[in-house]
Amino acid sequence: MTIDTQPRAVLDPEPQSLRETTRNARRRERFSKGMTFLLFGTVMAAIVPLVTLLTIVVVNGWPAINGEFFTQVEPLSYRDRGGGYLHGIVGTLYMTGIATLISAPLGLGAAVYLNERPGRYANIVRFFTDVMTGVPSVFVGLAVYALIVSGSGGFGLGFGTLAGAIALSIIMLPIVVRSSEEMLRLVPADLKAASYGLGARQWQTTFRVTLPAAAPGLTTGAILAVARGAGETAPLIMTALGARQVVTQLTGAPQSDVGLLMLGGFRQPFDAGIERAWAGGFTLIAIVLILSIVARAIARRSQL
Amino acid sequence: MEQQTVTEDHAPTSAASTMDQRPGLHVDIGQRRRAQHNEVHITLKDVTVKYGTFTAVRGVSLEVPRKEITALIGPSGCGKSTLLRTLNRMNDLVPTASVAGSVRYNGEDIYDADVDPVEVRRRIGMVFQKPNPFPKSIYDNVAFGPRLNGVKRELDDIVEKSLRRAALWDEVKDKLGQSGLSLSGGQQQRLCIARAIAVDPDVILMDEPCSALDPIATLRIEELMREMTSDYTIVIVTHNMQQAARVSDRTAFFTVDVDNPQQERSGVLVEVDDTETIFTQASDERTEAYITGRFG
Amino acid sequence: MSTTLTTPEPSKLRGIGGGRADRLFRGTLIFAASSVLVILAAMIIRTTIEAWPVFAKEGLFGFVFGQQWSVGTSRSEVTGTYGAFPFIYGTIKTSLIAVVVAVPLAIGIALFTNEVAPKWLRRPLAYTVDTLAMVPSIVYALVGMYFFRLYVWGPAGQVIADSPLTSVPIIGGFFSGPVLLSSYWSAANILAIMILPIITAICRDVFAQVPEDERNAAYAMGATRWEVMSKVIVPHSFSGIVGGTMLGLGRALGETLAVAVLIGSSQRWAGRLFAGGDSMTAVIANTFADAHPEAIWALLAIGVTLFFITMFVNIGARLIVARVGGRVGGGAVI
């Protein structure tokens, strides 16, 4: 028999206890442990900067937060203490709000389209939506400037709230589309079939079954998009421009923004301006993190 | 009690007791031997259903009598569910699906170009394999269909009547506001039946309505189905032979046919007859082999 | 058939006009879906038209490789010289360094999260890393300027510049001092932190797609945890990692304010790591507010160039990620 050509004893000299491991196995196990520890190190490399960043923003920003910060505008000179970012906060909320009103319905409609009418066109739209999530926000700012703000695009709207809001909505749109599509996809086909089986039309099925079933997830996606919009500053340089007082007009006057005020403040060598910038950073982080926590809480409650 | 009402119509003895005492081959089918069937409600003539180039069902001609239960049985992949879905144009929702031949409902071809599939589905309701209540209240589930049609005032009435008809009213009348998902599986399926009834169809298609349910819930649904024949035509797809034998008046046996040039597997209708005939003296040996195989 | 069946009168099924609402509904949906394409096309066409005089004067080659950027003050014609090489160089250099730093970390974090961490810790870990992506760019800029570059990257750069690394031939010069606080190095580091979440998210998704069977097969052969990770999971996910890396690269190329504040705004490009420089996004953000019309055309020209670079990177990334598996990265679009 061929089995005998290699004597058993060579492979397995004597019965071995399972507790006795070979040197090679021990070495491999040690190496595995070491590498696992290294992986833990990489996690720390992400957590340490995050914790550091949050700590520093809180430590520097919290002392500068006071009633005045939310109720007054910034003094004319970065040397002067006091005053606040009221105009910036108003501008940020104003522009983010309008941007949400534009991007949420449009994005939701596109997502419903992708979900309800699959096919070549849907694939093209989905692909370019993905591409659009990667378009630099500063380019969006430039493009909105060229299209809408400057006269050459045919609109000549000028710097202001609406221009800034449109830029933000373009940044938020693909986020809303893709996150909504993911959520709509989770709605069981059973539910839609049941609705059609009862003689519901497509729009009735969408509004009465699909959207309500996906509502928590859709809200989550929309809130995350809002958080993203509220934290954007770069495109506002070319569209909102910045202002020194509270602006309520939709068009015709440049609008302010927390990020723009920070940018102006912390690049000047004056303590008062820098302190307000820290307070602004604290405010932005607070808004964005609260929004994301709310979004995740809603997502967890989703039944899908 | 709901159970008693069953006896008034076709099934005087409880089907389940037969099954419990004598498991295996013996099923209660004798009650529905009929000399004369009701008039035709739905007529299929040479129906072929394709998904893209794949032929799922080929050349089916079948007549469904009014206010009786017609069961579609056969091995998996024989296209019985596909065929069921062509009866109310649910296949329209599959972009690649195409239907050839004619499906006449009250003599009218439901696939005519100017027929609205939505209207077809309103007349021909459907109950699905897995109970699929909407994540809404019990009330809103039943009211869903009527609301689509703009009913506002008599909604309470319709909901109560439908739930009574589905033998669910007594169990849920005190908790209509609770989520439909809070019910047991059997109750959920009866809720789905109530939901289908609420739009006032006259045909109800059931796609293996008991496959996700336990035996007791299954019995409940079967009793309900027998009882519903006083008002509705029912077409049921089932893989459970005993169930077909217990509830249906007529049975259509389908099989998978590979006997064509392209070596394609597609579903064909082997024979259709009174349920008793099919189960006791099927004329086609494939039917007999399948049925005895299932029971033996 | 043995039984007689009679046919009743037809009932009415047709002539119901409810389909009109559905047509309107579908039209609305098509409009919404098309808005994405229309906006994208409008942006690129309009900016290209406005930037055209600059491209026309410098030529594409002259614009991309020209070394001198001196803006004119005209309102109607191109009078300055616009060579964007220092900016393009700075953008690519900082982004590539950021990717080199971030990718190994992202793979490590994703492996730890998916394979090592106990079940209850996975979600919090994923959330923590995702939170890094939520922090606004302007806050990174602020903290980078007043903390990280002063206390972390500056000193770390000094250590590298003082190390024997600088005497290695060829690459030594790259690491030589003096170490500036605002430099390619600082900008690359902030970018690495900022793109870490998206690469990690993609890696988590592709690692999760490795079939359980393959994993179990390796364990059943007596492989250690590290061997399973390095010999089964990572190789299986290779193209997904490449896609995630390119997505991260795309983000780094387009990131604006943090880079604008930290790169040093020196219009002379330098080969060294610790020297100051400039980038495409930085020059746009830093000079837009004071720019004359012709300078704005030039900034638009930079913007258009940036758009096409990032779009190619992103399309490549999306094609790779899409090939790996449809659902990958869905949660990471943000």
Coordinates of C-alpha atoms in Angstrom, one line a residue, chain A:
Chain A
M1 CA 0.0 0.0 0.0
T2 CA 1.2 3.4 -0.9
I3 CA 0.3 4.8 2.5
D4 CA 3.2 2.9 4.0
T5 CA 5.8 4.6 1.9
Q6 CA 5.9 7.4 4.4
P7 CA 6.2 5.9 7.8
R8 CA 3.8 7.4 10.3
A9 CA 6.4 7.9 12.9
V10 CA 8.0 10.6 10.8
L11 CA 4.9 12.7 10.8
D12 CA 3.9 12.0 14.3
P13 CA 6.6 10.6 16.6
E14 CA 4.4 10.0 19.6
P15 CA 0.9 11.0 20.8
Q16 CA 1.1 14.6 21.8
S17 CA -1.0 16.4 24.4
L18 CA -3.2 19.2 23.0
R19 CA -1.6 21.5 25.6
E20 CA 1.8 21.0 24.1
T21 CA 2.2 23.4 21.2
T22 CA 4.9 23.4 18.6
R23 CA 7.4 26.3 18.6
N24 CA 6.1 27.4 15.2
A25 CA 2.5 27.6 16.5
R26 CA 3.6 29.6 19.5
R27 CA 5.5 32.0 17.3
R28 CA 2.5 32.5 15.0
E29 CA 0.2 33.0 17.9
R30 CA 2.6 35.6 19.4
F31 CA 2.8 37.4 16.1
S32 CA -0.9 37.4 15.7
K33 CA -1.3 38.9 19.2
G34 CA 1.3 41.6 18.4
M35 CA -0.4 42.5 15.2
T36 CA -3.8 42.7 16.9
F37 CA -2.3 45.1 19.4
L38 CA -1.0 47.1 16.5
L39 CA -4.5 47.3 15.1
F40 CA -5.7 48.6 18.4
G41 CA -3.0 51.3 18.0
T42 CA -4.6 52.3 14.7
V43 CA -7.9 52.7 16.4
M44 CA -6.2 55.0 19.0
A45 CA -4.8 56.9 16.0
A46 CA -8.3 57.8 15.1
I47 CA -9.8 58.3 18.6
V48 CA -7.0 60.3 20.1
P49 CA -7.2 63.2 17.5
L50 CA -11.0 63.2 17.8
V51 CA -10.9 63.4 21.6
T52 CA -8.2 66.0 21.4
L53 CA -10.0 68.1 18.9
L54 CA -13.3 68.0 20.9
T55 CA -11.5 68.7 24.2
I56 CA -9.6 71.7 22.7
V57 CA -12.7 73.1 21.1
V58 CA -14.6 72.8 24.4
V59 CA -11.7 74.1 26.6
N60 CA -11.2 77.2 24.3
G61 CA -14.7 77.7 23.2
W62 CA -16.8 77.3 26.3
P63 CA -15.3 80.2 28.3
A64 CA -16.0 82.5 25.3
I65 CA -19.7 81.4 25.1
N66 CA -22.0 83.8 26.9
G67 CA -25.3 85.5 26.4
E68 CA -23.7 88.2 24.4
F69 CA -22.3 85.7 21.9
F70 CA -25.8 84.7 20.8
T71 CA -27.5 88.1 21.0
Q72 CA -25.0 90.6 19.6
V73 CA -23.1 91.1 16.4
E74 CA -19.3 91.3 16.3
P75 CA -17.6 94.6 17.0
L76 CA -16.0 96.3 14.0
S77 CA -12.5 95.6 15.3
Y78 CA -11.1 92.2 16.0
R79 CA -9.2 93.9 18.9
D80 CA -12.4 94.6 20.8
R81 CA -13.8 92.1 23.2
G82 CA -17.5 91.5 23.7
G83 CA -20.1 91.1 21.0
G84 CA -20.9 87.9 19.3
Y85 CA -21.9 85.9 16.3
L86 CA -25.7 86.6 16.2
H87 CA -25.5 87.6 12.5
G88 CA -23.4 84.5 11.7
I89 CA -25.8 82.2 13.5
V90 CA -28.8 83.8 11.8
G91 CA -27.1 83.5 8.4
T92 CA -26.1 79.8 8.9
L93 CA -29.6 78.8 10.1
Y94 CA -31.3 80.9 7.4
M95 CA -29.2 79.5 4.5
T96 CA -29.2 75.9 5.8
G97 CA -32.9 76.1 6.3
I98 CA -33.6 77.2 2.7
A99 CA -31.1 74.7 1.4
T100 CA -33.0 72.0 3.2
L101 CA -36.3 73.2 1.7
I102 CA -34.7 72.9 -1.8
S103 CA -32.7 69.7 -1.4
A104 CA -35.0 67.6 0.7
P105 CA -38.0 67.4 -1.7
L106 CA -35.8 67.3 -4.8
G107 CA -33.5 64.6 -3.3
L108 CA -36.4 62.6 -2.0
G109 CA -38.1 62.7 -5.4
A110 CA -34.9 61.5 -7.1
A111 CA -34.6 58.7 -4.6
V112 CA -38.1 57.6 -5.2
Y113 CA -37.4 57.6 -8.9
L114 CA -34.3 55.5 -8.5
N115 CA -36.3 53.1 -6.3
E116 CA -39.5 52.9 -8.3
R117 CA -38.2 53.0 -11.9
P118 CA -35.0 51.0 -12.1
G119 CA -33.3 50.9 -15.4
R120 CA -30.6 52.5 -17.5
Y121 CA -31.6 56.0 -16.8
A122 CA -31.8 55.3 -13.0
N123 CA -28.3 53.8 -13.1
I124 CA -26.9 56.9 -14.9
V125 CA -28.6 59.2 -12.4
R126 CA -27.3 57.1 -9.5
F127 CA -23.8 57.0 -10.8
F128 CA -23.6 60.8 -11.3
T129 CA -25.2 61.3 -7.9
D130 CA -22.3 59.4 -6.4
V131 CA -19.9 61.4 -8.5
M132 CA -21.6 64.6 -7.2
T133 CA -20.9 63.6 -3.6
G134 CA -17.3 63.9 -4.5
V135 CA -17.4 67.3 -6.2
P136 CA -15.3 69.7 -4.1
S137 CA -17.5 72.1 -2.2
V138 CA -15.3 75.0 -3.3
F139 CA -16.1 74.2 -6.9
V140 CA -19.8 74.3 -6.1
G141 CA -19.2 77.7 -4.7
L142 CA -17.4 78.9 -7.8
A143 CA -20.1 77.4 -10.1
V144 CA -22.9 79.0 -8.2
Y145 CA -21.0 82.2 -8.4
A146 CA -20.6 81.9 -12.1
L147 CA -24.2 80.7 -12.7
I148 CA -26.2 82.8 -10.3
V149 CA -24.3 85.5 -8.4
S150 CA -22.4 87.2 -11.2
G151 CA -24.3 88.8 -14.0
S152 CA -22.7 86.7 -16.7
G153 CA -24.8 83.6 -15.9
G154 CA -27.9 85.5 -16.8
F155 CA -29.3 85.8 -13.3
G156 CA -27.1 88.4 -11.6
L157 CA -28.6 87.6 -8.2
G158 CA -25.6 89.0 -6.4
F159 CA -24.1 87.7 -3.2
G160 CA -26.6 86.8 -0.5
T161 CA -28.8 84.4 1.4
L162 CA -30.3 82.7 -1.6
A163 CA -27.0 82.2 -3.5
G164 CA -25.5 80.7 -0.4
A165 CA -28.5 78.5 0.2
I166 CA -28.4 77.3 -3.4
A167 CA -24.7 76.3 -3.0
L168 CA -25.5 74.4 0.2
S169 CA -28.4 72.7 -1.4
I170 CA -26.3 71.5 -4.3
I171 CA -23.9 70.0 -1.7
M172 CA -26.7 68.4 0.3
L173 CA -28.7 67.1 -2.7
P174 CA -26.6 64.0 -3.5
I175 CA -26.4 63.1 0.2
V176 CA -30.2 63.2 0.5
V177 CA -30.7 61.2 -2.7
R178 CA -28.3 58.4 -1.8
S179 CA -29.3 58.1 1.9
S180 CA -33.0 58.2 1.0
E181 CA -32.6 55.6 -1.7
E182 CA -30.9 53.3 0.8
M183 CA -33.8 53.7 3.2
L184 CA -36.5 53.2 0.5
R185 CA -34.8 50.1 -0.6
L186 CA -35.3 48.6 2.9
V187 CA -39.1 48.9 2.6
P188 CA -40.2 45.3 2.0
A189 CA -41.5 44.5 -1.4
D190 CA -44.4 42.7 0.4
L191 CA -45.8 46.0 1.6
K192 CA -45.8 47.5 -1.8
A193 CA -47.3 44.4 -3.3
A194 CA -50.1 44.5 -0.7
S195 CA -50.8 48.0 -1.6
Y196 CA -50.9 47.4 -5.4
G197 CA -53.0 44.3 -4.7
L198 CA -55.6 46.5 -3.1
G199 CA -55.8 48.6 -6.2
A200 CA -53.6 51.4 -5.1
R201 CA -51.8 53.5 -7.8
Q202 CA -48.1 54.1 -7.8
W203 CA -48.4 57.6 -6.2
Q204 CA -50.8 56.3 -3.6
T205 CA -48.5 53.4 -2.8
T206 CA -45.5 55.8 -2.5
F207 CA -47.2 58.4 -0.3
R208 CA -49.3 56.0 1.8
V209 CA -47.0 53.0 2.2
T210 CA -43.4 53.4 1.1
L211 CA -42.6 56.8 2.4
P212 CA -44.4 56.3 5.8
A213 CA -42.6 53.0 6.3
A214 CA -39.3 54.6 5.5
A215 CA -39.9 57.8 7.4
P216 CA -37.5 57.4 10.3
G217 CA -34.6 56.5 7.9
L218 CA -35.5 59.3 5.5
T219 CA -35.5 61.7 8.4
T220 CA -32.1 60.5 9.5
G221 CA -30.6 61.0 6.1
A222 CA -32.1 64.5 5.8
I223 CA -30.7 65.5 9.2
L224 CA -27.2 64.2 8.3
A225 CA -27.4 66.3 5.1
V226 CA -28.5 69.3 7.2
A227 CA -25.5 68.7 9.5
R228 CA -23.2 68.6 6.5
G229 CA -24.7 71.8 5.1
A230 CA -24.5 73.7 8.4
G231 CA -20.8 72.9 8.6
E232 CA -19.9 74.0 5.1
T233 CA -18.0 77.2 4.8
A234 CA -15.9 77.2 1.7
P235 CA -18.7 77.6 -0.9
L236 CA -20.1 80.5 1.1
I237 CA -17.0 82.6 0.4
M238 CA -18.1 82.9 -3.2
T239 CA -21.9 83.1 -2.6
A240 CA -22.8 84.6 0.7
L241 CA -19.6 86.7 1.0
G242 CA -20.1 87.7 4.6
A243 CA -21.8 90.6 6.4
R244 CA -21.3 92.6 9.6
Q245 CA -25.0 92.7 10.7
V246 CA -28.0 90.6 10.8
V247 CA -29.4 90.2 7.3
T248 CA -32.9 89.1 6.6
Q249 CA -33.2 89.7 2.9
L250 CA -33.2 86.7 0.6
T251 CA -31.3 88.5 -2.1
G252 CA -29.6 91.8 -2.6
A253 CA -27.4 91.9 0.5
P254 CA -24.4 89.7 1.4
Q255 CA -25.2 87.2 4.1
S256 CA -23.0 86.2 7.1
D257 CA -22.2 82.7 8.4
V258 CA -20.5 81.3 11.5
G259 CA -17.8 79.7 9.5
L260 CA -17.0 82.9 7.5
L261 CA -16.9 84.9 10.8
M262 CA -14.5 82.3 12.3
L263 CA -12.3 82.4 9.2
G264 CA -12.1 86.2 9.5
G265 CA -11.5 86.1 13.2
F266 CA -8.9 83.5 13.7
R267 CA -6.6 84.5 10.9
Q268 CA -6.0 87.9 12.5
P269 CA -3.5 88.1 15.4
F270 CA -5.9 89.6 17.9
D271 CA -7.0 87.6 21.0
A272 CA -10.6 88.9 21.0
G273 CA -11.3 87.8 17.5
I274 CA -9.7 84.4 18.1
E275 CA -11.7 83.9 21.2
R276 CA -14.9 84.5 19.4
A277 CA -13.8 82.1 16.7
W278 CA -13.3 79.4 19.3
A279 CA -16.8 80.1 20.5
G280 CA -18.0 79.8 16.9
G281 CA -16.3 76.5 16.5
F282 CA -17.9 75.3 19.7
T283 CA -21.3 76.4 18.4
L284 CA -20.8 74.6 15.0
I285 CA -19.6 71.4 16.6
A286 CA -22.5 71.4 19.0
I287 CA -25.0 71.9 16.2
V288 CA -23.5 69.3 14.0
L289 CA -23.0 66.7 16.8
I290 CA -26.4 67.2 18.2
L291 CA -27.9 66.8 14.8
S292 CA -26.0 63.6 14.2
I293 CA -27.0 62.1 17.6
V294 CA -30.6 62.9 16.9
A295 CA -30.3 61.4 13.5
R296 CA -28.8 58.2 14.9
A297 CA -31.4 58.0 17.6
I298 CA -34.2 58.2 15.0
A299 CA -32.4 55.6 12.8
R300 CA -32.2 53.2 15.7
R301 CA -36.0 53.5 16.3
S302 CA -36.7 52.6 12.7
Q303 CA -38.7 49.3 12.3
L304 CA -37.0 48.4 9.0

